[in-house]
Coordinates of N, CA, C and O in Angstrom, one line a residue:
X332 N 9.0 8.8 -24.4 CA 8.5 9.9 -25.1 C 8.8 9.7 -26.6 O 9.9 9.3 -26.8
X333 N 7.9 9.8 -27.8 CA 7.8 9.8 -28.6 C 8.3 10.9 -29.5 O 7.5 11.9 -29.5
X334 N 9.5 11.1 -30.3 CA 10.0 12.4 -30.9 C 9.3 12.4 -32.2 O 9.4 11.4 -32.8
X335 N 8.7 13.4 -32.7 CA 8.7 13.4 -34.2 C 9.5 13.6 -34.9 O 10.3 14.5 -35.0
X336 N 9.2 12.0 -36.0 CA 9.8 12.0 -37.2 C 10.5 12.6 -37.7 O 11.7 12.4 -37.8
X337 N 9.2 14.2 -38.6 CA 10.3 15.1 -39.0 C 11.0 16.0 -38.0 O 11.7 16.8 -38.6
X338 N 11.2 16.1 -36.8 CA 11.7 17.2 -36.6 C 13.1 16.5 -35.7 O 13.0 15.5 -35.0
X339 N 14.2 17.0 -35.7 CA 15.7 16.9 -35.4 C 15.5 17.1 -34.0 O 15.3 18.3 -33.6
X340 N 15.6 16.0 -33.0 CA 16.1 16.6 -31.4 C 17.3 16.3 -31.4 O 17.8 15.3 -32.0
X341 N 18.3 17.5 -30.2 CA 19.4 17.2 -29.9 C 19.4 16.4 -29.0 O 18.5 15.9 -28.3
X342 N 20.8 16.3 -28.8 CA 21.0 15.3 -27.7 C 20.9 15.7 -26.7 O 20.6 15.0 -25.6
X343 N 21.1 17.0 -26.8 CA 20.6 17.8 -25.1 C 19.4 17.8 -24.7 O 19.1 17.4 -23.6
X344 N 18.5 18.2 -25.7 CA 17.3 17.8 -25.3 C 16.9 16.7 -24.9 O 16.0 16.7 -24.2
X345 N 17.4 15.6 -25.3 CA 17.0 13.9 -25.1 C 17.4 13.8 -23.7 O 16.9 13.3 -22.7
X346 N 19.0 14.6 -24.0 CA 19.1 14.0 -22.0 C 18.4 14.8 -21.1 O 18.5 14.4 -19.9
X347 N 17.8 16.0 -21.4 CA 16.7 16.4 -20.8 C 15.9 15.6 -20.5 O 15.8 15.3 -19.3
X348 N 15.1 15.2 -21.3 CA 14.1 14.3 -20.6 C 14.3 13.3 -20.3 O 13.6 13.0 -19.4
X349 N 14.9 12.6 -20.7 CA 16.1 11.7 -19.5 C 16.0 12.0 -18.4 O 15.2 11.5 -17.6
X350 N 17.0 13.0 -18.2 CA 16.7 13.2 -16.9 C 15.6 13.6 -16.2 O 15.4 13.6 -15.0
X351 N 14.9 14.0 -17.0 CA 13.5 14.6 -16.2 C 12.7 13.5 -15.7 O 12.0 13.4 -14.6
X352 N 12.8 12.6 -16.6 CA 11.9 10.7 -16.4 C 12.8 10.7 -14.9 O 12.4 10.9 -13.8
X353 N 13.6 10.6 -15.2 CA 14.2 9.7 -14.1 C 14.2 11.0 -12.3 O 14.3 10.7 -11.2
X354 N 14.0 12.3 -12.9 CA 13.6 13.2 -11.9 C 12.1 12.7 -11.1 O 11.9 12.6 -9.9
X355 N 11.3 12.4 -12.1 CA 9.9 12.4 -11.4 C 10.1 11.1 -10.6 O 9.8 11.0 -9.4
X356 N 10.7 10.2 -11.2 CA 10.8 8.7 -10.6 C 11.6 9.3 -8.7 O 11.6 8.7 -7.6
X357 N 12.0 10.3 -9.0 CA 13.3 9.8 -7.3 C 12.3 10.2 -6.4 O 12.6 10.0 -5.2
X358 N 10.8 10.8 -6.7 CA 10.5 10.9 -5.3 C 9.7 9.3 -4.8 O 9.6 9.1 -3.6
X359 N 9.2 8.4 -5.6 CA 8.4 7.3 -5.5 C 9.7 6.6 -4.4 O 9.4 6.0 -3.4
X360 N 11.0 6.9 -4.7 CA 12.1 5.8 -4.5 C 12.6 6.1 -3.3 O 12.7 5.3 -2.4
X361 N 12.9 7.3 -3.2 CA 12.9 8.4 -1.8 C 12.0 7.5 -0.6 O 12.2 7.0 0.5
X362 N 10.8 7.6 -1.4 CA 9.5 7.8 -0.7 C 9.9 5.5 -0.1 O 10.1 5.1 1.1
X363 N 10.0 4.7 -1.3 CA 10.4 3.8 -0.8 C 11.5 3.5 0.4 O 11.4 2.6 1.2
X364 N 12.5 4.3 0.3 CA 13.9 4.0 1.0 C 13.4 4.6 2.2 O 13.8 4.1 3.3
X365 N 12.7 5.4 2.3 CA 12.1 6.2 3.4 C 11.4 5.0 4.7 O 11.5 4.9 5.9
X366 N 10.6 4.3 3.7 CA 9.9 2.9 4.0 C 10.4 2.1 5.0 O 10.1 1.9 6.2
X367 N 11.7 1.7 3.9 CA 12.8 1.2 4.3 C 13.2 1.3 5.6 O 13.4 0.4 6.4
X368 N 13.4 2.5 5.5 CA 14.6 2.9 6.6 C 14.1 2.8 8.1 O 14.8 2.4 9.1
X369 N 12.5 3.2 8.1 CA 11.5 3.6 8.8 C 11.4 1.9 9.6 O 11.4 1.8 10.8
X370 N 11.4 0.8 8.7 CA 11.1 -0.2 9.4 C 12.5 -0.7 9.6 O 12.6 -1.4 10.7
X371 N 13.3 -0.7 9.2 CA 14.9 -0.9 10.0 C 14.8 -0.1 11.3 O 14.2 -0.6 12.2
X372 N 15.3 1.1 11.5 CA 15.3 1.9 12.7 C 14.2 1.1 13.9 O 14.5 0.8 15.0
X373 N 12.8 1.0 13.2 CA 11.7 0.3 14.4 C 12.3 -0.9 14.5 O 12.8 -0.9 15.6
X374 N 12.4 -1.9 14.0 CA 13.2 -3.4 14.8 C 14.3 -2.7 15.4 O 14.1 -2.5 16.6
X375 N 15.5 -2.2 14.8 CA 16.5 -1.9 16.4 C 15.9 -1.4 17.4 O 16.3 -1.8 18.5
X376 N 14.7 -0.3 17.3 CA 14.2 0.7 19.4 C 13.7 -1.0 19.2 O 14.4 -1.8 19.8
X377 N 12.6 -1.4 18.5 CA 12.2 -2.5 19.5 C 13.1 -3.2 20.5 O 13.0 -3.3 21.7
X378 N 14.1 -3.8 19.7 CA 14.8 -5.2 20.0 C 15.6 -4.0 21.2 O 16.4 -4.6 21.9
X379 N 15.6 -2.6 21.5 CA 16.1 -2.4 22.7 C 15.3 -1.6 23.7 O 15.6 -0.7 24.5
X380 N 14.0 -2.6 23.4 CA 13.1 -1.9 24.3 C 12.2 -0.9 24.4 O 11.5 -0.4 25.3
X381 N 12.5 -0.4 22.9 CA 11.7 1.3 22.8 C 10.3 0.7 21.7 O 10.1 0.7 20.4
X382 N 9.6 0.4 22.9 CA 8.1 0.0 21.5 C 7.3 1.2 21.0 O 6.9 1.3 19.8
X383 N 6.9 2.2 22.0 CA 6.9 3.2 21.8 C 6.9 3.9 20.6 O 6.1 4.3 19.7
X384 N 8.5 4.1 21.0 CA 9.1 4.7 19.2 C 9.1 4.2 18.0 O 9.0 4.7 16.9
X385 N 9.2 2.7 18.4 CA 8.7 1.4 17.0 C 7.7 1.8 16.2 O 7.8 2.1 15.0
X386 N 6.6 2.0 17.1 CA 5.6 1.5 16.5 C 5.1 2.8 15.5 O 4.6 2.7 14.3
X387 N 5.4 4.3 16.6 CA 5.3 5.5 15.9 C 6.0 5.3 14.1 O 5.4 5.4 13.1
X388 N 7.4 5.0 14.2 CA 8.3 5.0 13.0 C 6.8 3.6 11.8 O 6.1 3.6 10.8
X389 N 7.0 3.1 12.4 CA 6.0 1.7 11.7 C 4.8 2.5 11.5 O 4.6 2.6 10.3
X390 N 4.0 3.1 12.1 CA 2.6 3.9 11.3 C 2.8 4.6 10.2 O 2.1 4.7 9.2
X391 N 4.2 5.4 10.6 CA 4.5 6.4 9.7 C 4.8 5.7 8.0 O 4.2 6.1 7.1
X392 N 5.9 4.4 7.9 CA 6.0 3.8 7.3 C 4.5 3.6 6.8 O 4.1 4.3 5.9
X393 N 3.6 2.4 7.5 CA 2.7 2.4 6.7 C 1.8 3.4 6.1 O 1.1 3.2 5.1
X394 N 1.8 4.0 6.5 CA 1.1 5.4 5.9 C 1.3 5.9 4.6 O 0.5 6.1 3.7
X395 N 2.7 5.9 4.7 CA 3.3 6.4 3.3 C 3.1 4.4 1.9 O 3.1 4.1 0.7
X396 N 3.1 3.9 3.1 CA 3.0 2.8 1.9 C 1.4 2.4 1.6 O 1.2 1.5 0.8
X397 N 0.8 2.9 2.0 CA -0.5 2.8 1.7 C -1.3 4.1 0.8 O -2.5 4.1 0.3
X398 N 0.1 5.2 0.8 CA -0.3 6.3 -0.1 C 0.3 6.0 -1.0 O -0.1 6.5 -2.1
X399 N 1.5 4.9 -1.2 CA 2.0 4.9 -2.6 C 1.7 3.9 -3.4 O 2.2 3.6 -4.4
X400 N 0.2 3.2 -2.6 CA -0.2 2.0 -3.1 C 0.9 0.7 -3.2 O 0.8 0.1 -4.3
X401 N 2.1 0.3 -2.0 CA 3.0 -0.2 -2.0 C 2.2 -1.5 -1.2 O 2.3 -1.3 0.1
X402 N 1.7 -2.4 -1.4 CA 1.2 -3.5 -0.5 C 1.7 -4.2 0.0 O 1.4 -4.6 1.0
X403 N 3.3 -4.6 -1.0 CA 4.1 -5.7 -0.1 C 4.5 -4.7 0.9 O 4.2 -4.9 2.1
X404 N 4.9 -3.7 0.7 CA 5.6 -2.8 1.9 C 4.4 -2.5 3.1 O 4.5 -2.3 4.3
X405 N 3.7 -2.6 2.6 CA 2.3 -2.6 3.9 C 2.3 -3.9 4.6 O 2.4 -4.2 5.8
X406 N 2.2 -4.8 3.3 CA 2.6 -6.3 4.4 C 3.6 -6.4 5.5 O 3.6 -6.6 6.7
X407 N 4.8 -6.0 4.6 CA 6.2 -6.2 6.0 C 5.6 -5.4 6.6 O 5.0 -6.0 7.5
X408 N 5.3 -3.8 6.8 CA 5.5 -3.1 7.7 C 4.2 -3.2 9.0 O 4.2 -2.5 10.0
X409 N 3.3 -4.4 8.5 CA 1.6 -4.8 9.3 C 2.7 -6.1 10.3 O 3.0 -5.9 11.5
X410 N 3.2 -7.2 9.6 CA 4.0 -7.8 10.3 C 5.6 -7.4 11.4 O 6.2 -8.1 12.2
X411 N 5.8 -6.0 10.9 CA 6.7 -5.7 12.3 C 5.8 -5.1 13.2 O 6.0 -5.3 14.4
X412 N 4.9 -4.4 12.9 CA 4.1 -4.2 13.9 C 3.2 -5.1 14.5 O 2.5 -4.6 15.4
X413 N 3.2 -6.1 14.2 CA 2.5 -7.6 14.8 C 3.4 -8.0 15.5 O 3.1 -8.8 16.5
X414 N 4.9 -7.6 15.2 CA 5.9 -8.1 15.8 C 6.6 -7.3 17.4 O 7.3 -7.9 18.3
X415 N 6.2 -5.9 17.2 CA 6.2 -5.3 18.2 C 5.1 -5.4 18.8 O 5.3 -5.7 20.0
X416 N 4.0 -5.3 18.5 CA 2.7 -5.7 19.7 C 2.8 -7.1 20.4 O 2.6 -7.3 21.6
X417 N 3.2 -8.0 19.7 CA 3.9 -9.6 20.5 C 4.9 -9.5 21.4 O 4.9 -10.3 22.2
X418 N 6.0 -8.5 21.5 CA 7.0 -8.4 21.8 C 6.1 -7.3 23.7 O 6.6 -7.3 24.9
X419 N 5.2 -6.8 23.2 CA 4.4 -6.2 24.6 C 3.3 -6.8 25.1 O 2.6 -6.3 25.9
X420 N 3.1 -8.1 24.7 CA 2.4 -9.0 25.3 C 0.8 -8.6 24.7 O -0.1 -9.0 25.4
X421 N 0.6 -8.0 23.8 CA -0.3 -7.3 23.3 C -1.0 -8.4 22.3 O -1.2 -8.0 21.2
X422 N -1.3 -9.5 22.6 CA -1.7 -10.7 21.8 C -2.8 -10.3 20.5 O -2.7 -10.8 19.4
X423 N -3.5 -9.6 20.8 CA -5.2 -9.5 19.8 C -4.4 -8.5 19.0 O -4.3 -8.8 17.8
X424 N -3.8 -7.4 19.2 CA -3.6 -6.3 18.7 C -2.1 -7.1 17.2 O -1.9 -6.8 16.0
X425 N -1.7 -7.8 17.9 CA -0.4 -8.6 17.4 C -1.3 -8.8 15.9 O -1.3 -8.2 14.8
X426 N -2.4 -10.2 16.5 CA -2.4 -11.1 15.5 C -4.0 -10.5 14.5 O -4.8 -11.2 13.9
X427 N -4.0 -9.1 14.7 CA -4.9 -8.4 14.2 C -3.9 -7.6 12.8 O -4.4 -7.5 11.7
X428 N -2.3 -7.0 13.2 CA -1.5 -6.7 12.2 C -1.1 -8.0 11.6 O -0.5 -7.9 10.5
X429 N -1.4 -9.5 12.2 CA -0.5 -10.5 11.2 C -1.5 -11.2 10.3 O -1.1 -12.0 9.5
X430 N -2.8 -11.0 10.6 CA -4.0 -10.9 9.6 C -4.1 -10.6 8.4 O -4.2 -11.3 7.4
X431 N -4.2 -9.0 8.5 CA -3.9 -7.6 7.8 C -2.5 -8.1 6.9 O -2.4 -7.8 5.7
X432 N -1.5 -8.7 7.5 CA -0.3 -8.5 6.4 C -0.8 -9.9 5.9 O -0.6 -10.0 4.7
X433 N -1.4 -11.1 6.4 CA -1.5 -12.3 5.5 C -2.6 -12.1 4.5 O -2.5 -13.0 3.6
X434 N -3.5 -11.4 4.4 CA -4.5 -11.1 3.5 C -3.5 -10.5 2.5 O -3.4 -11.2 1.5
X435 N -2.7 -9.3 2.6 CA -1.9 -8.7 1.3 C -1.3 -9.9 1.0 O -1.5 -10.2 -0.2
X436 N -0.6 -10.8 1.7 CA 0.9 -11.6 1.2 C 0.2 -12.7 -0.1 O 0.7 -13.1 -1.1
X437 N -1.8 -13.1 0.7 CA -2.5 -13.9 -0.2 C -2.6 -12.9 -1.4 O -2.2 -13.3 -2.5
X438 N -3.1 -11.8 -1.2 CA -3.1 -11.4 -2.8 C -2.1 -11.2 -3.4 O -2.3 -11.4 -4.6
X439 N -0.7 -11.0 -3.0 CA 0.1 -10.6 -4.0 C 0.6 -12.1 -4.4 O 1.3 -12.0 -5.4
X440 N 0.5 -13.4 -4.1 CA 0.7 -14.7 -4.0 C 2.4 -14.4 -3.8 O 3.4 -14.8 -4.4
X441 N 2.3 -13.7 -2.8 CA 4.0 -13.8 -2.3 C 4.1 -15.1 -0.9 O 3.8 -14.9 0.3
X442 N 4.7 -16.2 -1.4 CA 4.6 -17.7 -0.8 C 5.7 -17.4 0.6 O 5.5 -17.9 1.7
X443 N 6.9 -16.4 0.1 CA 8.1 -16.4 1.3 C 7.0 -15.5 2.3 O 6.4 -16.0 3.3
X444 N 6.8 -14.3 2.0 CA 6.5 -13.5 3.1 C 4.9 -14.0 3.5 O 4.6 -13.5 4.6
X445 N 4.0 -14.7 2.8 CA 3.3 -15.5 3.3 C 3.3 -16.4 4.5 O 2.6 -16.5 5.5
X446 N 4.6 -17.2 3.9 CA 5.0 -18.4 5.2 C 5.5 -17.5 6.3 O 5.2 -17.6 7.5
X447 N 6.3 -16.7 5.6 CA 6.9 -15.7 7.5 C 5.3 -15.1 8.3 O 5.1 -15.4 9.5
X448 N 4.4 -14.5 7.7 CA 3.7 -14.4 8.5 C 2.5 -15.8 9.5 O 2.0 -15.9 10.6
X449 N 2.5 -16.8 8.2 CA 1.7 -17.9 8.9 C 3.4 -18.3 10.1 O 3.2 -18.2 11.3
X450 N 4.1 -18.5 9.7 CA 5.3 -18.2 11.1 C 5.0 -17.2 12.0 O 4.7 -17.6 13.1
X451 N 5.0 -16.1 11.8 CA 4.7 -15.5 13.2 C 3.6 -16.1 13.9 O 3.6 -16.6 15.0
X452 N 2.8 -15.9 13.2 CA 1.3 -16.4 13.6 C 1.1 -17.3 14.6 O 0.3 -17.1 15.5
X453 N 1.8 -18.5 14.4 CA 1.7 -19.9 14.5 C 3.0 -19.4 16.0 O 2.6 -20.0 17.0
X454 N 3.9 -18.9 16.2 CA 4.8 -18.3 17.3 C 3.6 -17.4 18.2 O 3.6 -17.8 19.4
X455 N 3.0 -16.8 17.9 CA 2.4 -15.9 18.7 C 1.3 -16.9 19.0 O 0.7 -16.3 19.9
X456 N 0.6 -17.9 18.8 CA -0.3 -19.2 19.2 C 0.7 -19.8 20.6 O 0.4 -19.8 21.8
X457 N 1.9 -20.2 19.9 CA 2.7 -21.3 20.7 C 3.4 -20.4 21.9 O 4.0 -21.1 22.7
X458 N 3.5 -18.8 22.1 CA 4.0 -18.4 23.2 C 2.7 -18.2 24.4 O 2.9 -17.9 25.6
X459 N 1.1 -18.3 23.5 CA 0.0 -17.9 24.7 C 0.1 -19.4 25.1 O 0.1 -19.3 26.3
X460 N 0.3 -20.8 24.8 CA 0.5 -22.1 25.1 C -1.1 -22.5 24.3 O -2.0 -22.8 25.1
X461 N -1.3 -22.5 23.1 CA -2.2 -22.8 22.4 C -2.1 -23.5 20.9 O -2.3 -23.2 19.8
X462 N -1.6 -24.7 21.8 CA -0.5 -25.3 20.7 C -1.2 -25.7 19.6 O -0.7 -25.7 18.5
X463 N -3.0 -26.3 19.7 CA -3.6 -26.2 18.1 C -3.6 -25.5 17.2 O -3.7 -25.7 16.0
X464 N -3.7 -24.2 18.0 CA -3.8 -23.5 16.6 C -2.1 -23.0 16.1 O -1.9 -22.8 14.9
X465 N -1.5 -22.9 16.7 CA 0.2 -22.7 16.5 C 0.4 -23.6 15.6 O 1.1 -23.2 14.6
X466 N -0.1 -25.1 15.9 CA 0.3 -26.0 15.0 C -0.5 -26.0 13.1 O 0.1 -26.6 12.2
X467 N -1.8 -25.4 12.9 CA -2.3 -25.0 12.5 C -1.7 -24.2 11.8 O -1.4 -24.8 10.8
X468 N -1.4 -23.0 11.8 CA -0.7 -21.8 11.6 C 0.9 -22.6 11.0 O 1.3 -22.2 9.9
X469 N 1.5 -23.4 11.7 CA 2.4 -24.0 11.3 C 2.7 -25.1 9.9 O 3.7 -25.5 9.2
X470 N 1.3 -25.3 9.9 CA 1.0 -26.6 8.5 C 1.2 -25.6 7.4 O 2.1 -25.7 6.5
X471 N -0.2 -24.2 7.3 CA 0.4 -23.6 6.5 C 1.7 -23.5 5.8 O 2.1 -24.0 4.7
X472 N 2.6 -22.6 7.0 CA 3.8 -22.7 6.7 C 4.6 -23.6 5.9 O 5.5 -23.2 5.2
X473 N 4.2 -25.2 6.2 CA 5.4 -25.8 5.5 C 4.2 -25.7 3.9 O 4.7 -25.6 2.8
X474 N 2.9 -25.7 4.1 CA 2.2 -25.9 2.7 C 3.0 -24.5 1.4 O 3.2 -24.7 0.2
X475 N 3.4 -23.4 2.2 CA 4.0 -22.6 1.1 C 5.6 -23.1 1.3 O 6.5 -23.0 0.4
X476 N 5.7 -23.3 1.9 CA 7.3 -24.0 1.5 C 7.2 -25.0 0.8 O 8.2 -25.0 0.0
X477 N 6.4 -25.8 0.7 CA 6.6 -27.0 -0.4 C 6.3 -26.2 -1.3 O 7.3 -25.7 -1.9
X478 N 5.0 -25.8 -1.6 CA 4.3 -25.0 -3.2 C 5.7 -24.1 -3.9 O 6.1 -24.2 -5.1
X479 N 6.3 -23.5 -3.0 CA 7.4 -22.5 -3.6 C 8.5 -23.5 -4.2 O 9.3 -23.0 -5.1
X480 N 8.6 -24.7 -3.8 CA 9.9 -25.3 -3.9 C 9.2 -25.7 -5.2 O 9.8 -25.4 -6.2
X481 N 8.0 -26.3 -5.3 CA 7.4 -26.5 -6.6 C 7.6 -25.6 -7.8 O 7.7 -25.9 -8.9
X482 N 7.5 -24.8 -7.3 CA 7.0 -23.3 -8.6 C 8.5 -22.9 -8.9 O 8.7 -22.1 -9.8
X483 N 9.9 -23.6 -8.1 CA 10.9 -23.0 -8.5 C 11.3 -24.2 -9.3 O 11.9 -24.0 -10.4
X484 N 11.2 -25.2 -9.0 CA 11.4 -26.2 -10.3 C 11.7 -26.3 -11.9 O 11.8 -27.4 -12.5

């Protein structure tokens, strides 16, 4: 915020809107940690069996990250739920969320969470026993691992 020139603000007022900036900011971050939290809690019910409840927590998640215009957070949260539909033998439904998050990971040119998803990908090929295309899905994979090792140079 821009004070005028002539006119004297105190300090109270400055840390007013200080704090006010940083007030509007907590619900975006809320709203992130919320994200957060939503896809932690779904990998533990998964990993103890509750897909169910996974997947509800994971819509909820994406929902909110698709209202806050959060994409990488859409990515992870499209890939645990590729990860829970794999985990129910739910093959098409799996590699329809690991699609959906590899389209975001190409636009944001995020190379790590790219390769994790051509990883899952290329896992959920090699557990139907369809080893071309797994292997396929797999080349990717090392192609952003090299490119990244490049770009960190």
């Amino acid at each position: 915020m821009a004070y005028p020139e002539n006119n004297q603000v105190s300090t109270n007022a400055k840390l007013r809107y200080d704090f006010g900036e940083k007030a509007q900011a907590l619900p975006k971050n809320n709203q992130l940690s919320e994200i957060e939290r939503l896809n932690e809690e779904a990998i533990k019910e998964s990993r103890q069996d509750q897909s169910k409840e996974a997947l509800q927590r994971l819509q909820k998640a994406l929902a909110i990250s698709r209202e806050l215009g959060e994409r990488s957070w859409e990515a992870v949260t499209l890939n645990n739920i590729g990860r829970v539909y794999q985990s129910q033998k739910k093959y098409p439904e799996a590699l329809q969320s690991y699609q959906q998050a590899l389209l975001i990971n190409k636009e944001l040119g995020d190379l790590v969470r790219l390769g994790k998803t051509y990883s899952n990908i290329g896992y959920l090929f090699d557990i139907q026993k369809k080893p071309e295309l797994a292997i396929f899905f797999y080349k990717h994979l090392l192609v952003c691992l090299l490119q990244r090792g490049k770009w960190k140079t």
